[in-house]
mmCIF file of C-alpha atoms in Angstrom:
data_model
loop_
_atom_site.group_PDB
_atom_site.id
_atom_site.type_symbol
_atom_site.label_atom_id
_atom_site.label_comp_id
_atom_site.label_asym_id
_atom_site.label_seq_id
_atom_site.Cartn_x
_atom_site.Cartn_y
_atom_site.Cartn_z
ATOM 1 C CA UNK A 18 5.594 -6.580 -3.071
ATOM 2 C CA UNK A 19 3.742 -9.776 -2.182
ATOM 3 C CA UNK A 20 4.477 -11.880 0.839
ATOM 4 C CA UNK A 21 2.849 -14.839 2.566
ATOM 5 C CA UNK A 22 2.118 -13.973 6.173
ATOM 6 C CA UNK A 23 2.188 -16.811 8.699
ATOM 7 C CA UNK A 24 1.237 -15.762 12.200
ATOM 8 C CA UNK A 25 1.486 -18.130 15.144
ATOM 9 C CA UNK A 26 0.027 -17.129 18.498
ATOM 10 C CA UNK A 27 0.731 -18.898 21.760
ATOM 11 C CA UNK A 28 -2.173 -19.676 24.108
ATOM 12 C CA UNK A 29 0.101 -19.409 27.165
ATOM 13 C CA UNK A 30 3.388 -17.784 28.089
ATOM 14 C CA UNK A 31 6.043 -18.742 25.571
ATOM 15 C CA UNK A 32 8.537 -21.312 26.818
ATOM 16 C CA UNK A 33 12.003 -20.966 25.244
ATOM 17 C CA UNK A 34 13.633 -24.064 23.734
ATOM 18 C CA UNK A 35 10.337 -25.980 23.800
ATOM 19 C CA UNK A 36 7.304 -26.747 21.608
ATOM 20 C CA UNK A 37 4.592 -24.225 22.441
ATOM 21 C CA UNK A 38 0.882 -24.916 21.950
ATOM 22 C CA UNK A 39 -0.863 -22.192 19.947
ATOM 23 C CA UNK A 40 -2.767 -21.320 16.797
ATOM 24 C CA UNK A 41 -1.256 -20.836 13.332
ATOM 25 C CA UNK A 42 -2.874 -18.609 10.671
ATOM 26 C CA UNK A 43 -1.604 -18.116 7.120
ATOM 27 C CA UNK A 44 -2.703 -15.396 4.693
ATOM 28 C CA UNK A 45 -1.446 -13.608 1.595
ATOM 29 C CA UNK A 46 -0.240 -10.086 2.185
ATOM 30 C CA UNK A 47 2.409 -7.514 1.416
ATOM 31 C CA UNK A 48 1.532 -3.872 0.813
ATOM 32 C CA UNK A 49 1.904 -4.001 -2.969
ATOM 33 C CA UNK A 50 -0.102 -7.196 -3.278
ATOM 34 C CA UNK A 51 -2.826 -5.895 -0.956
ATOM 35 C CA UNK A 52 -3.116 -2.660 -2.943
ATOM 36 C CA UNK A 53 -3.324 -4.697 -6.142
ATOM 37 C CA UNK A 54 -6.103 -6.902 -4.767
ATOM 38 C CA UNK A 55 -8.092 -3.886 -3.544
ATOM 39 C CA UNK A 56 -7.793 -2.186 -6.934
ATOM 40 C CA UNK A 57 -8.789 -5.379 -8.764
ATOM 41 C CA UNK A 58 -11.870 -5.813 -6.568
ATOM 42 C CA UNK A 59 -12.824 -2.247 -7.530
ATOM 43 C CA UNK A 60 -12.770 -3.176 -11.203
ATOM 44 C CA UNK A 61 -9.278 -1.981 -12.147
ATOM 45 C CA UNK A 62 -7.423 -4.085 -14.709
ATOM 46 C CA UNK A 63 -4.395 -4.899 -12.566
ATOM 47 C CA UNK A 64 -1.104 -6.353 -13.795
ATOM 48 C CA UNK A 65 0.888 -7.516 -10.784
ATOM 49 C CA UNK A 66 4.668 -7.747 -11.197
ATOM 50 C CA UNK A 67 6.672 -9.761 -8.697
ATOM 51 C CA UNK A 68 8.859 -12.801 -8.051
ATOM 52 C CA UNK A 69 7.654 -16.134 -6.654
ATOM 53 C CA UNK A 70 9.396 -19.307 -5.680
ATOM 54 C CA UNK A 71 8.230 -22.579 -7.207
ATOM 55 C CA UNK A 72 6.893 -23.652 -3.823
ATOM 56 C CA UNK A 73 3.547 -24.237 -2.128
ATOM 57 C CA UNK A 74 3.140 -20.647 -0.903
ATOM 58 C CA UNK A 75 4.136 -19.082 -4.205
ATOM 59 C CA UNK A 76 1.968 -21.203 -6.483
ATOM 60 C CA UNK A 77 -1.046 -20.890 -4.176
ATOM 61 C CA UNK A 78 -0.611 -17.113 -3.933
ATOM 62 C CA UNK A 79 -0.547 -16.842 -7.734
ATOM 63 C CA UNK A 80 -3.763 -18.875 -8.018
ATOM 64 C CA UNK A 81 -5.431 -16.763 -5.321
ATOM 65 C CA UNK A 82 -4.441 -13.489 -7.002
ATOM 66 C CA UNK A 83 -5.713 -14.717 -10.359
ATOM 67 C CA UNK A 84 -9.028 -15.635 -8.734
ATOM 68 C CA UNK A 85 -9.233 -12.041 -7.452
ATOM 69 C CA UNK A 86 -8.971 -10.776 -11.036
ATOM 70 C CA UNK A 87 -5.279 -9.875 -11.129
ATOM 71 C CA UNK A 88 -3.189 -10.526 -14.244
ATOM 72 C CA UNK A 89 -0.134 -12.446 -13.009
ATOM 73 C CA UNK A 90 1.471 -13.061 -16.408
ATOM 74 C CA UNK A 91 4.306 -10.597 -15.708
ATOM 75 C CA UNK A 92 5.381 -12.432 -12.557
ATOM 76 C CA UNK A 93 8.445 -14.673 -12.560
ATOM 77 C CA UNK A 94 8.653 -18.091 -10.907
ATOM 78 C CA UNK A 95 12.176 -18.985 -9.757
ATOM 79 C CA UNK A 96 13.070 -22.642 -9.300
ATOM 80 C CA UNK A 97 14.569 -23.762 -5.983
ATOM 81 C CA UNK A 98 13.855 -20.415 -4.282
ATOM 82 C CA UNK A 99 11.558 -19.552 -1.371
ATOM 83 C CA UNK A 100 8.578 -17.254 -1.868
ATOM 84 C CA UNK A 101 8.860 -14.159 0.365
ATOM 85 C CA UNK A 102 7.491 -14.990 3.790
ATOM 86 C CA UNK A 103 6.988 -13.066 7.001
ATOM 87 C CA UNK A 104 6.719 -15.234 10.114
ATOM 88 C CA UNK A 105 5.575 -13.640 13.383
ATOM 89 C CA UNK A 106 5.134 -15.402 16.706
ATOM 90 C CA UNK A 107 2.772 -13.597 19.080
ATOM 91 C CA UNK A 108 2.693 -14.118 22.830
ATOM 92 C CA UNK A 109 -0.432 -14.728 24.899
ATOM 93 C CA UNK A 110 -1.243 -10.981 24.962
ATOM 94 C CA UNK A 111 -1.044 -10.645 21.167
ATOM 95 C CA UNK A 112 2.297 -8.809 21.174
ATOM 96 C CA UNK A 113 4.998 -9.974 18.807
ATOM 97 C CA UNK A 114 7.647 -12.065 20.528
ATOM 98 C CA UNK A 115 9.832 -12.684 17.499
ATOM 99 C CA UNK A 116 9.548 -12.365 13.713
ATOM 100 C CA UNK A 117 11.487 -13.561 10.673
ATOM 101 C CA UNK A 118 11.341 -11.717 7.349
ATOM 102 C CA UNK A 119 12.569 -13.781 4.380
ATOM 103 C CA UNK A 120 12.599 -11.640 1.210
ATOM 104 C CA UNK A 121 15.861 -12.796 -0.325
ATOM 105 C CA UNK A 122 14.094 -13.835 -3.547
ATOM 106 C CA UNK A 123 13.514 -10.177 -4.477
ATOM 107 C CA UNK A 124 17.068 -10.035 -5.791
ATOM 108 C CA UNK A 125 15.782 -11.820 -8.895
ATOM 109 C CA UNK A 126 13.555 -8.873 -9.819
ATOM 110 C CA UNK A 127 15.996 -6.978 -12.036
ATOM 111 C CA UNK A 128 16.173 -4.249 -14.684
ATOM 112 C CA UNK A 129 15.917 -6.730 -17.543
ATOM 113 C CA UNK A 130 12.527 -7.947 -16.339
ATOM 114 C CA UNK A 131 11.338 -4.408 -15.586
ATOM 115 C CA UNK A 132 12.307 -3.290 -19.106
ATOM 116 C CA UNK A 133 10.147 -6.053 -20.588
ATOM 117 C CA UNK A 134 7.190 -4.905 -18.495
ATOM 118 C CA UNK A 135 7.724 -1.226 -19.340
ATOM 119 C CA UNK A 136 7.424 -1.988 -23.060
ATOM 120 C CA UNK A 137 3.776 -2.996 -22.430
ATOM 121 C CA UNK A 138 2.821 0.072 -20.393
ATOM 122 C CA UNK A 139 0.899 2.919 -22.044
ATOM 123 C CA UNK A 140 1.341 6.588 -21.199
ATOM 124 C CA UNK A 141 -2.106 6.832 -19.555
ATOM 125 C CA UNK A 142 -1.530 3.777 -17.332
ATOM 126 C CA UNK A 143 -0.466 3.950 -13.680
ATOM 127 C CA UNK A 144 2.638 2.347 -12.181
ATOM 128 C CA UNK A 145 2.340 1.629 -8.455
ATOM 129 C CA UNK A 146 5.552 1.032 -6.490
ATOM 130 C CA UNK A 147 6.106 0.074 -2.867
ATOM 131 C CA UNK A 148 9.439 0.429 -1.077
ATOM 132 C CA UNK A 149 10.135 -3.231 -0.294
ATOM 133 C CA UNK A 150 12.213 -3.218 -3.477
ATOM 134 C CA UNK A 151 15.916 -2.490 -3.704
ATOM 135 C CA UNK A 152 16.645 1.257 -3.691
ATOM 136 C CA UNK A 153 18.607 1.113 -6.964
ATOM 137 C CA UNK A 154 15.761 -0.709 -8.708
ATOM 138 C CA UNK A 155 13.231 1.823 -7.383
ATOM 139 C CA UNK A 156 15.381 4.645 -8.777
ATOM 140 C CA UNK A 157 15.707 2.882 -12.144
ATOM 141 C CA UNK A 158 11.939 2.371 -12.427
ATOM 142 C CA UNK A 159 11.160 5.954 -11.521
ATOM 143 C CA UNK A 160 13.610 7.369 -14.038
ATOM 144 C CA UNK A 161 12.428 5.120 -16.894
ATOM 145 C CA UNK A 162 8.688 4.604 -16.258
ATOM 146 C CA UNK A 163 6.550 5.563 -19.279
ATOM 147 C CA UNK A 164 3.563 6.656 -17.137
ATOM 148 C CA UNK A 165 2.564 8.339 -13.864
ATOM 149 C CA UNK A 166 4.019 6.771 -10.708
ATOM 150 C CA UNK A 167 2.049 6.219 -7.484
ATOM 151 C CA UNK A 168 4.036 5.322 -4.350
ATOM 152 C CA UNK A 169 3.213 3.818 -0.967
ATOM 153 C CA UNK A 170 6.305 4.149 1.261
ATOM 154 C CA UNK A 171 5.323 1.246 3.609
ATOM 155 C CA UNK A 172 7.281 2.365 6.694
ATOM 156 C CA UNK A 173 9.231 5.254 8.179
ATOM 157 C CA UNK A 174 12.399 3.201 7.702
ATOM 158 C CA UNK A 175 11.853 2.206 4.050
ATOM 159 C CA UNK A 176 10.586 5.666 3.047
ATOM 160 C CA UNK A 177 14.217 6.792 3.058
ATOM 161 C CA UNK A 178 14.724 4.874 -0.198
ATOM 162 C CA UNK A 179 12.783 7.698 -1.877
ATOM 163 C CA UNK A 180 15.273 10.416 -1.009
ATOM 164 C CA UNK A 181 16.263 12.285 -4.154
ATOM 165 C CA UNK A 182 13.449 10.695 -6.181
ATOM 166 C CA UNK A 183 10.364 12.678 -5.161
ATOM 167 C CA UNK A 184 10.235 14.668 -8.398
ATOM 168 C CA UNK A 185 9.397 11.474 -10.310
ATOM 169 C CA UNK A 186 6.291 10.737 -8.210
ATOM 170 C CA UNK A 187 2.804 11.787 -9.293
ATOM 171 C CA UNK A 188 0.803 10.531 -6.294
ATOM 172 C CA UNK A 189 2.240 9.862 -2.835
ATOM 173 C CA UNK A 190 0.434 8.243 0.114
ATOM 174 C CA UNK A 191 2.478 8.263 3.320
ATOM 175 C CA UNK A 192 1.186 8.200 6.862
ATOM 176 C CA UNK A 193 2.156 11.165 8.990
ATOM 177 C CA UNK A 194 5.213 9.440 10.489
ATOM 178 C CA UNK A 195 6.555 8.434 7.081
ATOM 179 C CA UNK A 196 5.951 12.001 5.883
ATOM 180 C CA UNK A 197 7.759 13.335 8.947
ATOM 181 C CA UNK A 198 10.775 11.108 8.336
ATOM 182 C CA UNK A 199 11.110 11.981 4.646
ATOM 183 C CA UNK A 200 10.406 15.713 4.912
ATOM 184 C CA UNK A 201 12.404 16.306 8.088
ATOM 185 C CA UNK A 202 9.461 18.314 9.483
ATOM 186 C CA UNK A 203 8.471 17.315 13.017
ATOM 187 C CA UNK A 204 4.823 16.307 13.409
ATOM 188 C CA UNK A 205 3.163 18.742 15.791
ATOM 189 C CA UNK A 206 -0.469 19.121 14.781
ATOM 190 C CA UNK A 207 -2.253 20.164 11.598
ATOM 191 C CA UNK A 208 -0.021 23.140 10.791
ATOM 192 C CA UNK A 209 3.042 20.892 10.682
ATOM 193 C CA UNK A 210 1.188 18.492 8.351
ATOM 194 C CA UNK A 211 0.518 21.450 6.037
ATOM 195 C CA UNK A 212 4.240 22.190 6.000
ATOM 196 C CA UNK A 213 4.891 18.570 5.027
ATOM 197 C CA UNK A 214 2.334 18.839 2.231
ATOM 198 C CA UNK A 215 3.907 22.040 0.930
ATOM 199 C CA UNK A 216 7.338 20.441 1.057
ATOM 200 C CA UNK A 217 6.257 17.467 -1.066
ATOM 201 C CA UNK A 218 4.504 19.766 -3.549
ATOM 202 C CA UNK A 219 7.675 21.852 -3.840
ATOM 203 C CA UNK A 220 9.538 18.639 -4.715
ATOM 204 C CA UNK A 221 7.278 18.189 -7.733
ATOM 205 C CA UNK A 222 4.684 15.690 -6.489
ATOM 206 C CA UNK A 223 1.216 16.370 -7.934
ATOM 207 C CA UNK A 224 -1.021 14.792 -5.275
ATOM 208 C CA UNK A 225 -0.231 13.904 -1.662
ATOM 209 C CA UNK A 226 -2.474 11.986 0.725
ATOM 210 C CA UNK A 227 -1.138 11.973 4.299
ATOM 211 C CA UNK A 228 -2.918 9.514 6.576
ATOM 212 C CA UNK A 229 -3.653 10.837 10.069
ATOM 213 C CA UNK A 230 -5.179 7.644 11.465
ATOM 214 C CA UNK A 231 -8.448 8.279 13.293
ATOM 215 C CA UNK A 232 -8.266 11.965 12.320
ATOM 216 C CA UNK A 233 -8.702 11.084 8.649
ATOM 217 C CA UNK A 234 -6.515 12.159 5.753
ATOM 218 C CA UNK A 235 -4.946 15.461 4.732
ATOM 219 C CA UNK A 236 -4.681 15.722 0.950
ATOM 220 C CA UNK A 237 -2.828 18.271 -1.151
ATOM 221 C CA UNK A 238 -2.573 19.563 -4.700
ATOM 222 C CA UNK A 239 -0.900 22.778 -5.839
ATOM 223 C CA UNK A 240 -4.269 24.532 -5.512
ATOM 224 C CA UNK A 241 -5.686 23.363 -2.207
ATOM 225 C CA UNK A 242 -5.442 21.336 0.989
ATOM 226 C CA UNK A 243 -8.321 19.116 2.158
ATOM 227 C CA UNK A 244 -8.798 17.554 5.586
ATOM 228 C CA UNK A 245 -11.355 14.754 5.388
ATOM 229 C CA UNK A 246 -12.586 12.425 8.127
ATOM 230 C CA UNK A 247 -15.659 10.254 8.657
ATOM 231 C CA UNK A 248 -18.112 9.688 11.497
ATOM 232 C CA UNK A 249 -20.081 6.715 12.855
ATOM 233 C CA UNK A 250 -17.649 4.025 11.730
ATOM 234 C CA UNK A 251 -17.465 0.744 13.634
ATOM 235 C CA UNK A 252 -13.906 -0.553 13.625
ATOM 236 C CA UNK A 253 -13.663 -4.348 13.430
ATOM 237 C CA UNK A 254 -10.111 -4.469 12.072
ATOM 238 C CA UNK A 255 -7.583 -1.640 12.175
ATOM 239 C CA UNK A 256 -5.255 -3.098 9.538
ATOM 240 C CA UNK A 257 -5.584 -2.724 5.792
ATOM 241 C CA UNK A 258 -7.160 0.739 5.727
ATOM 242 C CA UNK A 259 -4.148 2.333 4.031
ATOM 243 C CA UNK A 260 -3.923 -0.357 1.347
ATOM 244 C CA UNK A 261 -7.626 -0.055 0.525
ATOM 245 C CA UNK A 262 -7.323 3.758 0.462
ATOM 246 C CA UNK A 263 -4.516 3.507 -2.100
ATOM 247 C CA UNK A 264 -6.535 0.998 -4.120
ATOM 248 C CA UNK A 265 -9.395 3.503 -4.061
ATOM 249 C CA UNK A 266 -7.166 6.360 -5.232
ATOM 250 C CA UNK A 267 -5.949 4.236 -8.149
ATOM 251 C CA UNK A 268 -9.483 3.262 -9.168
ATOM 252 C CA UNK A 269 -10.829 6.808 -8.781
ATOM 253 C CA UNK A 270 -7.951 8.245 -10.827
ATOM 254 C CA UNK A 271 -8.587 5.821 -13.674
ATOM 255 C CA UNK A 272 -12.294 6.761 -13.532
ATOM 256 C CA UNK A 273 -11.326 10.477 -13.847
ATOM 257 C CA UNK A 274 -12.836 11.493 -10.504
ATOM 258 C CA UNK A 275 -12.282 15.024 -9.239
ATOM 259 C CA UNK A 276 -9.757 15.540 -6.431
ATOM 260 C CA UNK A 277 -12.483 15.810 -3.784
ATOM 261 C CA UNK A 278 -14.351 12.791 -5.126
ATOM 262 C CA UNK A 279 -11.117 10.765 -5.075
ATOM 263 C CA UNK A 280 -10.670 11.540 -1.391
ATOM 264 C CA UNK A 281 -14.226 10.563 -0.454
ATOM 265 C CA UNK A 282 -14.156 7.423 -2.577
ATOM 266 C CA UNK A 283 -10.837 6.277 -1.114
ATOM 267 C CA UNK A 284 -12.022 7.080 2.412
ATOM 268 C CA UNK A 285 -15.106 4.962 1.754
ATOM 269 C CA UNK A 286 -12.885 2.079 0.642
ATOM 270 C CA UNK A 287 -11.010 2.341 3.935
ATOM 271 C CA UNK A 288 -14.257 2.341 5.916
ATOM 272 C CA UNK A 289 -15.528 -0.791 4.147
ATOM 273 C CA UNK A 290 -12.239 -2.498 5.026
ATOM 274 C CA UNK A 291 -12.003 -1.528 8.700
ATOM 275 C CA UNK A 292 -15.644 -2.470 9.213
ATOM 276 C CA UNK A 293 -14.789 -6.001 8.030
ATOM 277 C CA UNK A 294 -12.604 -8.516 9.864
ATOM 278 C CA UNK A 295 -10.152 -8.872 6.956
ATOM 279 C CA UNK A 296 -7.116 -6.787 6.031
ATOM 280 C CA UNK A 297 -8.387 -6.968 2.436
ATOM 281 C CA UNK A 298 -12.181 -7.122 2.464
ATOM 282 C CA UNK A 299 -13.216 -9.920 0.113
ATOM 283 C CA UNK A 300 -16.645 -8.314 -0.313
ATOM 284 C CA UNK A 301 -15.112 -5.049 -1.527
ATOM 285 C CA UNK A 302 -16.626 -3.873 -4.809
ATOM 286 C CA UNK A 303 -17.397 -0.648 -6.645
ATOM 287 C CA UNK A 304 -21.079 -1.038 -5.803
ATOM 288 C CA UNK A 305 -20.434 -1.675 -2.112
ATOM 289 C CA UNK A 306 -18.102 1.336 -1.796
ATOM 290 C CA UNK A 307 -20.555 3.683 -3.507
ATOM 291 C CA UNK A 308 -23.399 2.456 -1.290
ATOM 292 C CA UNK A 309 -21.301 2.992 1.847
ATOM 293 C CA UNK A 310 -20.185 6.429 0.616
ATOM 294 C CA UNK A 311 -23.805 7.548 0.278
ATOM 295 C CA UNK A 312 -24.434 6.763 3.955
ATOM 296 C CA UNK A 313 -21.188 8.135 5.363
ATOM 297 C CA UNK A 314 -20.972 11.508 7.052
ATOM 298 C CA UNK A 315 -17.828 13.291 5.880
ATOM 299 C CA UNK A 316 -16.213 16.135 7.773
ATOM 300 C CA UNK A 317 -14.394 18.203 5.163
ATOM 301 C CA UNK A 318 -12.223 21.307 5.580
ATOM 302 C CA UNK A 319 -10.779 22.813 2.413
ATOM 303 C CA UNK A 320 -8.433 25.764 2.075
ATOM 304 C CA UNK A 321 -6.286 27.414 -0.547
ATOM 305 C CA UNK A 322 -2.546 26.888 -0.404
ATOM 306 C CA UNK A 323 0.180 29.482 -0.668
ATOM 307 C CA UNK A 324 3.425 27.798 -1.645
#
């Protein structure tokens, strides 16, 4: 889901009950929205579905998303409601001192609106869901979606909303800690990640991409497991890599890439993002990703799976 992120950082130690001098930065974010923007910049025809308030943040976010190539016609604007906002105040070291998460407006995204959207979706489309939504609505969408479902679980806390629903998922992209929480398998090196992958496959998921941070990604289908990492990458910004990876998987799937080519393409999307200073690289494009992929050195280990 989409949120407006407002981050204020103090130049000096924070003084309680006083006006602190600092810097304020505002940007458009949210995992679902970021994935949507990445996919749109890669040429995917994206329909974004969400709820906005009729306020400054909401209307500006809609205009920004439209300028990025996203179809916002299935979004609802609710009068006299606040657009979802995450406010974080950072101290002088960059650590979060306090944060406020205002997502109350999401209660207006209901089954009736989802049903209207589902009538437009074709069988060969892709439905991407994040777990900021209400658990009951997530379950309803999964059980009634007319196409393949891709899921980003967002956090190890919110991933629990997917319990009992894994069989409805086609493609799943957790990080290793989210995978650990949902599978119940303790993370203890590559062998334990393989057990997580096998668990998710046994639940009926077709493709799993488990992010291992600097160690790359471990990807699974019923036929094989692939560990893929990259070398000689200069990190300018550690955030946004997962969202761009998921955007890359969506684009590569719609372009009918092979499993291995999906992994390398999505990894290349992540590299382009972390080498920029933006959580969603505004220069991201299909041409840029393919050019970067040609120059990247991939370390790939593939093995057969016995489930």
